[in-house]
Amino acid sequence: MAEKRPEKVERLRAKAGAEMQGERESTSLAGQLLIAMPQMQDRRFMRSVIFLCHHNEDSAMGLVVNKTIDSVTMPELLDKLGVPSGGLIGRLRVHFGGPVEEGRGFVLHSADYVEENTLLIGNNLALTATLDILRAIGRGQGPRRSLLALGYAGWGPGQLDAEMQENGWLHVPADEGIVFDDALADKWQRALAKLGIDPLVLSGDAGHA
């Protein structure tokens, strides 16, 4: 069962904090945004902004937050899963999370909602991949802010670090506005602006942040 009780949130947050401390000591970028450089040739990631959920020397995993899947709506997807959607709040869209396991759903959300299998990422955000969170969202009792994505972006040992050294990606601390708001068209530009970079003058061979 999902809970919003403060004591459970704090217990899981303490556990996540210990895990995040370990990742920080290994220069983890979990909780940051990856920003595709202009020379990115892979069409799946061109001008993409990815929230990095997990990152260590062995692997990395994140969700693209500025691309949607137009072929299915949130109510349609919930209906296919047998999840009632009568309590849906707002206009929630289904996002393209990345090219790995595109049939698998992930909910990136504010950390006011937690389940036993929720991964807390820093103090404010979390990742859950269960039907229970979809049921809660369908009832209008889900997290304060959320983003449903199908698929994810994944990297093997040292792969992401190598791509960053080759100036494939920039990174910047995430904020809820860029992660969750509906203004998809300018998320890439806004993420660059957090680094003080004007995309109009960003060259394809610029160094990484």
Tab-separated table of C-alpha atoms in Angstrom, residues 3-4 51 53 63 106-115 117-121 123-130 133 137 142-148 176 179-180:
chain	number	residue	atom	x	y	z
A	3	GLU	CA	1.572	5.890	2.099
A	4	LYS	CA	1.960	9.602	2.526
A	51	PHE	CA	16.491	13.578	-15.590
A	53	CYS	CA	17.602	8.816	-11.768
A	63	LEU	CA	14.083	9.667	-18.250
A	106	PHE	CA	7.935	4.816	-14.966
A	107	VAL	CA	6.489	7.633	-12.873
A	108	LEU	CA	8.876	10.406	-11.889
A	109	HIS	CA	7.205	12.387	-9.137
A	110	SER	CA	7.416	14.638	-6.114
A	111	ALA	CA	8.514	12.858	-2.945
A	112	ASP	CA	5.266	13.421	-1.031
A	113	TYR	CA	4.183	9.982	-2.306
A	114	VAL	CA	6.154	6.863	-1.441
A	115	GLU	CA	5.750	3.121	-1.751
A	117	ASN	CA	9.671	0.157	-3.962
A	118	THR	CA	9.914	3.912	-4.509
A	119	LEU	CA	13.400	5.217	-5.260
A	120	LEU	CA	13.921	8.580	-3.574
A	121	ILE	CA	16.285	10.824	-5.522
A	123	ASN	CA	15.157	15.353	-1.039
A	124	ASN	CA	12.343	16.274	-3.394
A	125	LEU	CA	11.929	13.773	-6.239
A	126	ALA	CA	11.257	10.065	-6.535
A	127	LEU	CA	10.756	7.274	-9.076
A	128	THR	CA	8.089	4.574	-8.863
A	129	ALA	CA	7.233	1.893	-11.433
A	130	THR	CA	4.134	0.142	-10.096
A	133	ILE	CA	0.929	4.684	-8.234
A	137	ILE	CA	-3.086	9.022	-9.912
A	142	GLY	CA	-1.276	10.544	-6.429
A	143	PRO	CA	1.782	12.713	-5.851
A	144	ARG	CA	1.607	16.487	-6.037
A	145	ARG	CA	3.535	16.507	-9.321
A	146	SER	CA	4.222	13.596	-11.642
A	147	LEU	CA	5.406	12.591	-15.089
A	148	LEU	CA	4.607	9.222	-16.660
A	176	GLU	CA	10.810	20.853	-10.632
A	179	VAL	CA	11.155	18.435	-14.955
A	180	PHE	CA	7.380	18.663	-14.662
